[in-house]
Short mmCIF file of C-alpha atoms (C1' of nucleotides) in Angstrom, two decimals:
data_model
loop_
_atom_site.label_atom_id
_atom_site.label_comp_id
_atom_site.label_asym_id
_atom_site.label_seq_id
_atom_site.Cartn_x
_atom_site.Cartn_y
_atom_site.Cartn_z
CA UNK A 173 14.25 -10.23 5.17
CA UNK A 174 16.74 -8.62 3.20
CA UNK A 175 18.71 -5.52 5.06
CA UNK A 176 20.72 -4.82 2.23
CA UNK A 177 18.62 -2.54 -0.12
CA UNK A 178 20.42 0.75 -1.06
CA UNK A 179 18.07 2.78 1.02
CA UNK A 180 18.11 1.03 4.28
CA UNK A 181 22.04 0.92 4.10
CA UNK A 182 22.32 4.71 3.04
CA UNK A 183 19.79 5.31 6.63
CA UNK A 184 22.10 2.70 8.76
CA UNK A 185 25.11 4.54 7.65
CA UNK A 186 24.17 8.00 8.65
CA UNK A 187 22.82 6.89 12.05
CA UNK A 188 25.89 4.39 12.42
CA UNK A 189 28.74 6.98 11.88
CA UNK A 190 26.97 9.37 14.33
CA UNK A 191 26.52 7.58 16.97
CA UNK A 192 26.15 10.19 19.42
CA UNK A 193 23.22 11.79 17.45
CA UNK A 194 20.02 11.60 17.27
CA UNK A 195 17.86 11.65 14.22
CA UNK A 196 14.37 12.79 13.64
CA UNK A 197 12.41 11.11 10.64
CA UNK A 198 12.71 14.62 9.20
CA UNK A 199 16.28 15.08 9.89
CA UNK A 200 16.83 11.57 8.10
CA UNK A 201 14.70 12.76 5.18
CA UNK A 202 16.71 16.02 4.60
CA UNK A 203 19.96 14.40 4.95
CA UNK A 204 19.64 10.56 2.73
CA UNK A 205 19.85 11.73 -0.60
CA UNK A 206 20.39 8.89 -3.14
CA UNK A 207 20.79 9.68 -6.81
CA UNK A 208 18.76 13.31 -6.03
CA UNK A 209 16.02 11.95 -4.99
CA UNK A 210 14.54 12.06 -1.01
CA UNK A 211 13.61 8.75 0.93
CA UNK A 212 9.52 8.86 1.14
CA UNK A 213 8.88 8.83 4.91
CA UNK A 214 6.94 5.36 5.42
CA UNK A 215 9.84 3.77 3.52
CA UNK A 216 12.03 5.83 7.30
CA UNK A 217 9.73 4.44 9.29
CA UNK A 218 9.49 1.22 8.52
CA UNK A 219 13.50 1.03 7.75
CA UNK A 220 13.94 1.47 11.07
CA UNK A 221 11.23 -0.41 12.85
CA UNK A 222 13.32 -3.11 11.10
CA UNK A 223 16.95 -1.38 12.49
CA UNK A 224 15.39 -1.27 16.23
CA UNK A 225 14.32 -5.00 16.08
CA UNK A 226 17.64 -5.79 15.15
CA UNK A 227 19.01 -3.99 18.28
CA UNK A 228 21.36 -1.63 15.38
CA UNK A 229 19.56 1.74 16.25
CA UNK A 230 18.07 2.65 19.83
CA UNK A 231 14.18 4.87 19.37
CA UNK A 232 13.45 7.63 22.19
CA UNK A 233 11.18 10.67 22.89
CA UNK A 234 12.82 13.36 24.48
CA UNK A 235 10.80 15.53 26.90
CA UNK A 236 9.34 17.89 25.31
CA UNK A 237 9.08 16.64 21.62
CA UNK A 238 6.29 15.54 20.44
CA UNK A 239 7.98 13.15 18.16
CA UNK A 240 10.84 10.14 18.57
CA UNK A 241 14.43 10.29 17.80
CA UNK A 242 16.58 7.35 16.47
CA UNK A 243 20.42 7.05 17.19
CA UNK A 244 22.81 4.26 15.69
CA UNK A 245 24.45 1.75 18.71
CA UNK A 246 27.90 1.78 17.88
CA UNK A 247 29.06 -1.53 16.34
CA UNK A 248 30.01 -4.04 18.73
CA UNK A 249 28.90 -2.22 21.53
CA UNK A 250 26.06 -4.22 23.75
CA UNK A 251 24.17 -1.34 24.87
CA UNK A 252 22.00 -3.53 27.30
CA UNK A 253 24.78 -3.66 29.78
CA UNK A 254 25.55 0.14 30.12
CA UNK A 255 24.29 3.57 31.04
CA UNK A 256 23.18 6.14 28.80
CA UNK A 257 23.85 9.82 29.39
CA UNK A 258 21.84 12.40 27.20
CA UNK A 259 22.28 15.80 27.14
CA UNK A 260 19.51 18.37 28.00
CA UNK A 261 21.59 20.85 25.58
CA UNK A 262 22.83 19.16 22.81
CA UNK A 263 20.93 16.18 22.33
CA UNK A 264 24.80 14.09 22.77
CA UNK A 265 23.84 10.52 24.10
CA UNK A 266 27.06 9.24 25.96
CA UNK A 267 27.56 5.41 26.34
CA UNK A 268 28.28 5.01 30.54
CA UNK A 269 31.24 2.88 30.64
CA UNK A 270 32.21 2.81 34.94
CA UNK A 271 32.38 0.71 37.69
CA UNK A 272 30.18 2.40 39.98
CA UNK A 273 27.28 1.69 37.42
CA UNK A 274 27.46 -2.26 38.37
CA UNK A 275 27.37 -1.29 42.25
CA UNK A 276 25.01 0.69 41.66
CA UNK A 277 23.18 -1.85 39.91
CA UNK A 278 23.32 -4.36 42.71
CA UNK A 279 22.27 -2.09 44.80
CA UNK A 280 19.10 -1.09 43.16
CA UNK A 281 18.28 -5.34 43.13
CA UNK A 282 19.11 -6.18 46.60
CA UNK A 283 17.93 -3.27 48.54
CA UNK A 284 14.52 -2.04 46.48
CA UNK A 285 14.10 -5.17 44.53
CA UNK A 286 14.59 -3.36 41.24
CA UNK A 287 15.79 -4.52 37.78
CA UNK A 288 17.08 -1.98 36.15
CA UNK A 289 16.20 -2.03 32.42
CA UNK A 290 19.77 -0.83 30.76
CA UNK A 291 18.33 -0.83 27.74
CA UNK A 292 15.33 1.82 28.54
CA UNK A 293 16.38 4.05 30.77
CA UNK A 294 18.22 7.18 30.16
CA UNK A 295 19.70 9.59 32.47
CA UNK A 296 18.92 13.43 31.17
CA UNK A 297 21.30 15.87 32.34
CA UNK A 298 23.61 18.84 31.50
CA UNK A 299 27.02 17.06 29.73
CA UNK A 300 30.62 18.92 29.94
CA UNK A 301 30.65 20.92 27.18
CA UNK A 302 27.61 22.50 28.03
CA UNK A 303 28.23 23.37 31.21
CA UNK A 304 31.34 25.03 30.31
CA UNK A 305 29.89 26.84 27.20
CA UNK A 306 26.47 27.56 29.65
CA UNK A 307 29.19 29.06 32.67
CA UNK A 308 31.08 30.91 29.49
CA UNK A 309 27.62 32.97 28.61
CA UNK B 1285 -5.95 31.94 36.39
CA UNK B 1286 -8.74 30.17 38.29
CA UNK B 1287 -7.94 26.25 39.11
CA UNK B 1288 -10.78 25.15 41.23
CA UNK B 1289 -13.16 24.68 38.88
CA UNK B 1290 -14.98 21.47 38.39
CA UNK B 1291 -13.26 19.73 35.62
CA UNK B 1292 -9.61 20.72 36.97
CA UNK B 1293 -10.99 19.57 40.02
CA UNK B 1294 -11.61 16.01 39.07
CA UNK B 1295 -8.50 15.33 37.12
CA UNK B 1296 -6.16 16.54 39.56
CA UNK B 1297 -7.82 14.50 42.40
CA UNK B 1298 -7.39 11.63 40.35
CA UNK B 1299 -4.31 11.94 39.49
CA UNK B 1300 -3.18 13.10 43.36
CA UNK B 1301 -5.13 9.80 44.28
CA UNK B 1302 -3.21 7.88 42.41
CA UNK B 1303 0.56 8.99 42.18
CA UNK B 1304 1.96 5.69 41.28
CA UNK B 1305 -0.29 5.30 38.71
CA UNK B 1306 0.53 6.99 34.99
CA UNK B 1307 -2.42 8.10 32.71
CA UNK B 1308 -3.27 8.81 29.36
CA UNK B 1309 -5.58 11.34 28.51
CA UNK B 1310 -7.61 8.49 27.24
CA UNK B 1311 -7.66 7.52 30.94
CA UNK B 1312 -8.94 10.52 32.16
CA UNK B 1313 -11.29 11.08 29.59
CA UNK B 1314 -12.51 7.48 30.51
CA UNK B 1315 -12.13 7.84 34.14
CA UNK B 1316 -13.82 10.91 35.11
CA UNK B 1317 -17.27 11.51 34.61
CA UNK B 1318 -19.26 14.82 35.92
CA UNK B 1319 -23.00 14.47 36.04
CA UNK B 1320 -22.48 11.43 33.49
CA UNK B 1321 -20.68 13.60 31.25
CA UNK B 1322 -17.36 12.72 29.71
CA UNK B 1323 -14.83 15.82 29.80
CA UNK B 1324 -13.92 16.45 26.06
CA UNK B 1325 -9.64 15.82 24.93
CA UNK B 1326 -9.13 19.23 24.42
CA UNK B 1327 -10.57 20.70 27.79
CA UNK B 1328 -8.03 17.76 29.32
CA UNK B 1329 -5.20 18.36 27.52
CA UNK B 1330 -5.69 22.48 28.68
CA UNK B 1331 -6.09 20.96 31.97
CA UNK B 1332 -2.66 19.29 32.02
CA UNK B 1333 -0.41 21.62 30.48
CA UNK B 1334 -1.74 23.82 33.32
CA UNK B 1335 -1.02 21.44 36.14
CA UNK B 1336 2.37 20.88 34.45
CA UNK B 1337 3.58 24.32 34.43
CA UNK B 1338 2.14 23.93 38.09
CA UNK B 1339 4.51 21.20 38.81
CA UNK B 1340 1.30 19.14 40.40
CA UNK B 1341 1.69 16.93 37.82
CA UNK B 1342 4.57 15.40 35.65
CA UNK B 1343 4.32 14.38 31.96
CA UNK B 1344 6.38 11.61 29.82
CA UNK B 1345 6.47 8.81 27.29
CA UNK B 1346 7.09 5.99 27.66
CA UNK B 1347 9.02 3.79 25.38
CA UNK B 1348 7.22 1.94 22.93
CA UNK B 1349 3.99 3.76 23.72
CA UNK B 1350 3.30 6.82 21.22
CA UNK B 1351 1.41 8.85 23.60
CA UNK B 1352 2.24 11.20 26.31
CA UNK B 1353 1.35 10.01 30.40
CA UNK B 1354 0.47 12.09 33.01
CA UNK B 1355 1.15 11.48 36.62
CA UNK B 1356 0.45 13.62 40.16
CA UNK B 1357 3.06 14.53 42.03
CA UNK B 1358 2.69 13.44 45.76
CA UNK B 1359 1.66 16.43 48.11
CA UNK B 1360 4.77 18.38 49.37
CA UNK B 1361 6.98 15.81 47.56
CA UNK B 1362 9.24 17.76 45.09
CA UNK B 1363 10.36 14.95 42.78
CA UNK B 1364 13.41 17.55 41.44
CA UNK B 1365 15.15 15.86 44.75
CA UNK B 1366 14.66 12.31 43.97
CA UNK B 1367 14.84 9.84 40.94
CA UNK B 1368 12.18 8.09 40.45
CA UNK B 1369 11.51 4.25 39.01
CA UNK B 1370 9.12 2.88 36.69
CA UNK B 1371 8.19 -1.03 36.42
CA UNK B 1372 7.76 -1.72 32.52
CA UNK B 1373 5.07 -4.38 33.30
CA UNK B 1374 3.19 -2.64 35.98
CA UNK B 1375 3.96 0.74 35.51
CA UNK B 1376 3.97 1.76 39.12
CA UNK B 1377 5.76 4.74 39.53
CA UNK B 1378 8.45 4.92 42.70
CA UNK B 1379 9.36 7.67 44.20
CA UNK B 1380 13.40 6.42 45.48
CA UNK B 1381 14.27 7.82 48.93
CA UNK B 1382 17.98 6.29 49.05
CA UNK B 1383 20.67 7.74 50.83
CA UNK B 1384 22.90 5.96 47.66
CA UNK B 1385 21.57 8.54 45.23
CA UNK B 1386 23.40 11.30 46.12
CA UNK B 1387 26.43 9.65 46.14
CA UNK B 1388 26.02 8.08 42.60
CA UNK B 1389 24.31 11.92 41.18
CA UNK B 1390 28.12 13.19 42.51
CA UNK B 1391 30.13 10.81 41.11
CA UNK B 1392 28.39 11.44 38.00
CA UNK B 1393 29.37 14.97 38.48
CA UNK B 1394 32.33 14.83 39.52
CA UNK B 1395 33.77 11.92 37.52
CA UNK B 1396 32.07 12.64 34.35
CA UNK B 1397 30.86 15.77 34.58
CA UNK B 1398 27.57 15.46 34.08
CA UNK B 1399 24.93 16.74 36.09
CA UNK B 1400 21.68 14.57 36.26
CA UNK B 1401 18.12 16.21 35.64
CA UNK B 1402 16.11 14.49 38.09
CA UNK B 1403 13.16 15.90 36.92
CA UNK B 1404 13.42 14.05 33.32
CA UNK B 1405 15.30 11.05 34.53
CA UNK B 1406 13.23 7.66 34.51
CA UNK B 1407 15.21 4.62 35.69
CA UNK B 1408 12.89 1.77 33.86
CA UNK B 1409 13.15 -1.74 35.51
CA UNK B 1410 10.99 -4.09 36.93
CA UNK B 1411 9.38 -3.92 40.36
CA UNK B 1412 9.50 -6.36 43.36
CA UNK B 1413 6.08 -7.20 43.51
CA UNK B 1414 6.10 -7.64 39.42
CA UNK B 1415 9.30 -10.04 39.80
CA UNK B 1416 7.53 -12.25 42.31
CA UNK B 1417 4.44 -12.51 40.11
CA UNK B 1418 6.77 -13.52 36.95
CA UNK B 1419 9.03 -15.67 38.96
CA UNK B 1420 5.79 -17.48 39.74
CA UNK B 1421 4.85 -18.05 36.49
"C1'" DT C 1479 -19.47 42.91 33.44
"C1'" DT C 1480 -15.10 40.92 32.76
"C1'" DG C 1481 -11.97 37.29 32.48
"C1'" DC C 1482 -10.96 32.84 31.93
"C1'" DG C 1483 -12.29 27.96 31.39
"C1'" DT C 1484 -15.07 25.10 28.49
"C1'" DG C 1485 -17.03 22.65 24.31
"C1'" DC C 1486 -17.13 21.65 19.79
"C1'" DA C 1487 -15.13 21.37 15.53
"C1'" DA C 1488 -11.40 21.80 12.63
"C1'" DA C 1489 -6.64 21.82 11.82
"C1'" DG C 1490 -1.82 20.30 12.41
"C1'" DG C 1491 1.73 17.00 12.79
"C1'" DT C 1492 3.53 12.44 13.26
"C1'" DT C 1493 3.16 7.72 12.31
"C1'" DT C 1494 0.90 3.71 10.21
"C1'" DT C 1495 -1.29 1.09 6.60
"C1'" DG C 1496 -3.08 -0.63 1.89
"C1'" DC C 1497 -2.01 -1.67 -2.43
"C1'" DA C 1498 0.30 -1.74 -6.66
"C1'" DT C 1499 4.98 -1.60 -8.38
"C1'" DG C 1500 9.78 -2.78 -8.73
"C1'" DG C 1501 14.20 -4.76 -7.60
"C1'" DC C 1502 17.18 -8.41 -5.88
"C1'" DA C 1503 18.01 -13.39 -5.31
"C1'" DT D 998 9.71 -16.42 -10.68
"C1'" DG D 999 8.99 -15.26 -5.94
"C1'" DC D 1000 9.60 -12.60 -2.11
"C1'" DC D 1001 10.11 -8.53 0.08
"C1'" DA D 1002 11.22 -3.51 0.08
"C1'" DT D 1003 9.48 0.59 -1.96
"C1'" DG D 1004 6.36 4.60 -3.30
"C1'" DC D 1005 2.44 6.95 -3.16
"C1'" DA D 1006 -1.71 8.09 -1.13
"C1'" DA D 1007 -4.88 7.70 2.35
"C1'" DA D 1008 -5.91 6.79 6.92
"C1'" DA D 1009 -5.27 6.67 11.81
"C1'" DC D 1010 -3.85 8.87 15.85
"C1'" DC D 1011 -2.53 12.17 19.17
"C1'" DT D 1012 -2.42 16.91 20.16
"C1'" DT D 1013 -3.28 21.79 19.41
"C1'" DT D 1014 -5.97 25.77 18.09
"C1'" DG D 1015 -10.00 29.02 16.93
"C1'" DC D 1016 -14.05 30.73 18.25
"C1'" DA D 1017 -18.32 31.23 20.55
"C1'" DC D 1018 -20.48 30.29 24.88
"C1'" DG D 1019 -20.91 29.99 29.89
"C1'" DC D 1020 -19.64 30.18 34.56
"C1'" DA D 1021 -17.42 32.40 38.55
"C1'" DA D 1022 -15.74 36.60 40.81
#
DNA sequence: TTGCGTGCAAAGGTTTTGCATGGCA
DNA sequence: TGCCATGCAAAACCTTTGCACGCAA
């Protein structure tokens, strides 16, 4: 498996310095350019079947779409043990780091018997700055 | 708009039969036969962008799938006033009656400023009865 | 009769796959 | 040289759309 290839680094690059973004294949296609010349779409998809195996890029559908979205997980960061936020608006996916989260957590397993899956769920709302731009109109 | 016809009938019974229960429109197709015929995709697919709009019935992916699910909303239950879980191995669908939800939806208002859409918000995990059966494994 | 749902087929869009080629170790 | 990623094209799949027909009011 080699993850080194000039195309696959060029993709984990984009989605790694915009971390609170989220790609389409498309958007990917328009904006990896190497030497001129576009990345053929199979060559996207599989790149980042490979990324999402190796827990580097996170794959979603938002309501909606009729197609997925990819977004980089910011280096270092374990995003099984967090809370994503993702905004209605702008698409921003904001990593959850509070204490309530863990209580809330707990709760979920001791009183309904639930096990939260960190890594799968997302919880779709309105963020700040579009609530104050959305008030603003 | 007329929604009692025979078709719309069927699918919406099934799905208000079973509202912890998500479908595919392969389901449906597969699932309800009038007079030994099959209803075809597209007449389905008509059928559930109607009940959406509706709100009778509510539509998402689900990770890892590549297909859209359909599920009925309980009678008289409007699920824009409670989050709802999903088991990954089951896929039960659980309406969450919890007095701790409103205190954890204003927190995340208040705190972070971010107001949950219950509507779109699927907290994935895995249910009771599906821990018991793995634990027994 | 009129309007709207239905059925069938075709189209549209996204994603996957097969196979030959090419690049890196 | 050998393995694996790549490119291109075709296929597979899900979903939508057009149009003629049929049923219910």
């Amino acid at each position: 498996m080699r993850s080194n290839t000039k195309a696959r680094e060029a993709i984990l690059n984009l989605l790694q310095s915009n971390t609170n973004r989220q790609f389409t294949v498309e958007d990917i296609a328009n904006e990896v350019i190497l030497n001129g010349i576009r990345i053929p779409t199979a060559t996207i998809y599989r790149t980042l079947v490979f990324f999402e195996e190796q827990k580097l890029i996170n794959k979603f559908v938002v309501p909606g779409e009729n197609r997925a979205c990819y977004q980089g997980i910011p280096k270092g960061r374990d995003c099984s043990k967090h809370y994503h936020l993702k905004c209605n608006t702008c698409g921003k996916l904001i990593h959850l780091d509070c204490e309530i989260m863990a209580t809330f957590t707990t709760h979920m397993e001791n009183e309904h018997g639930f096990a939260i899956d960190l890594e799968r769920t997302l919880l779709y709302g309105i963020c700040v700055d579009c609530k104050i731009l959305g008030a603003g109109k």
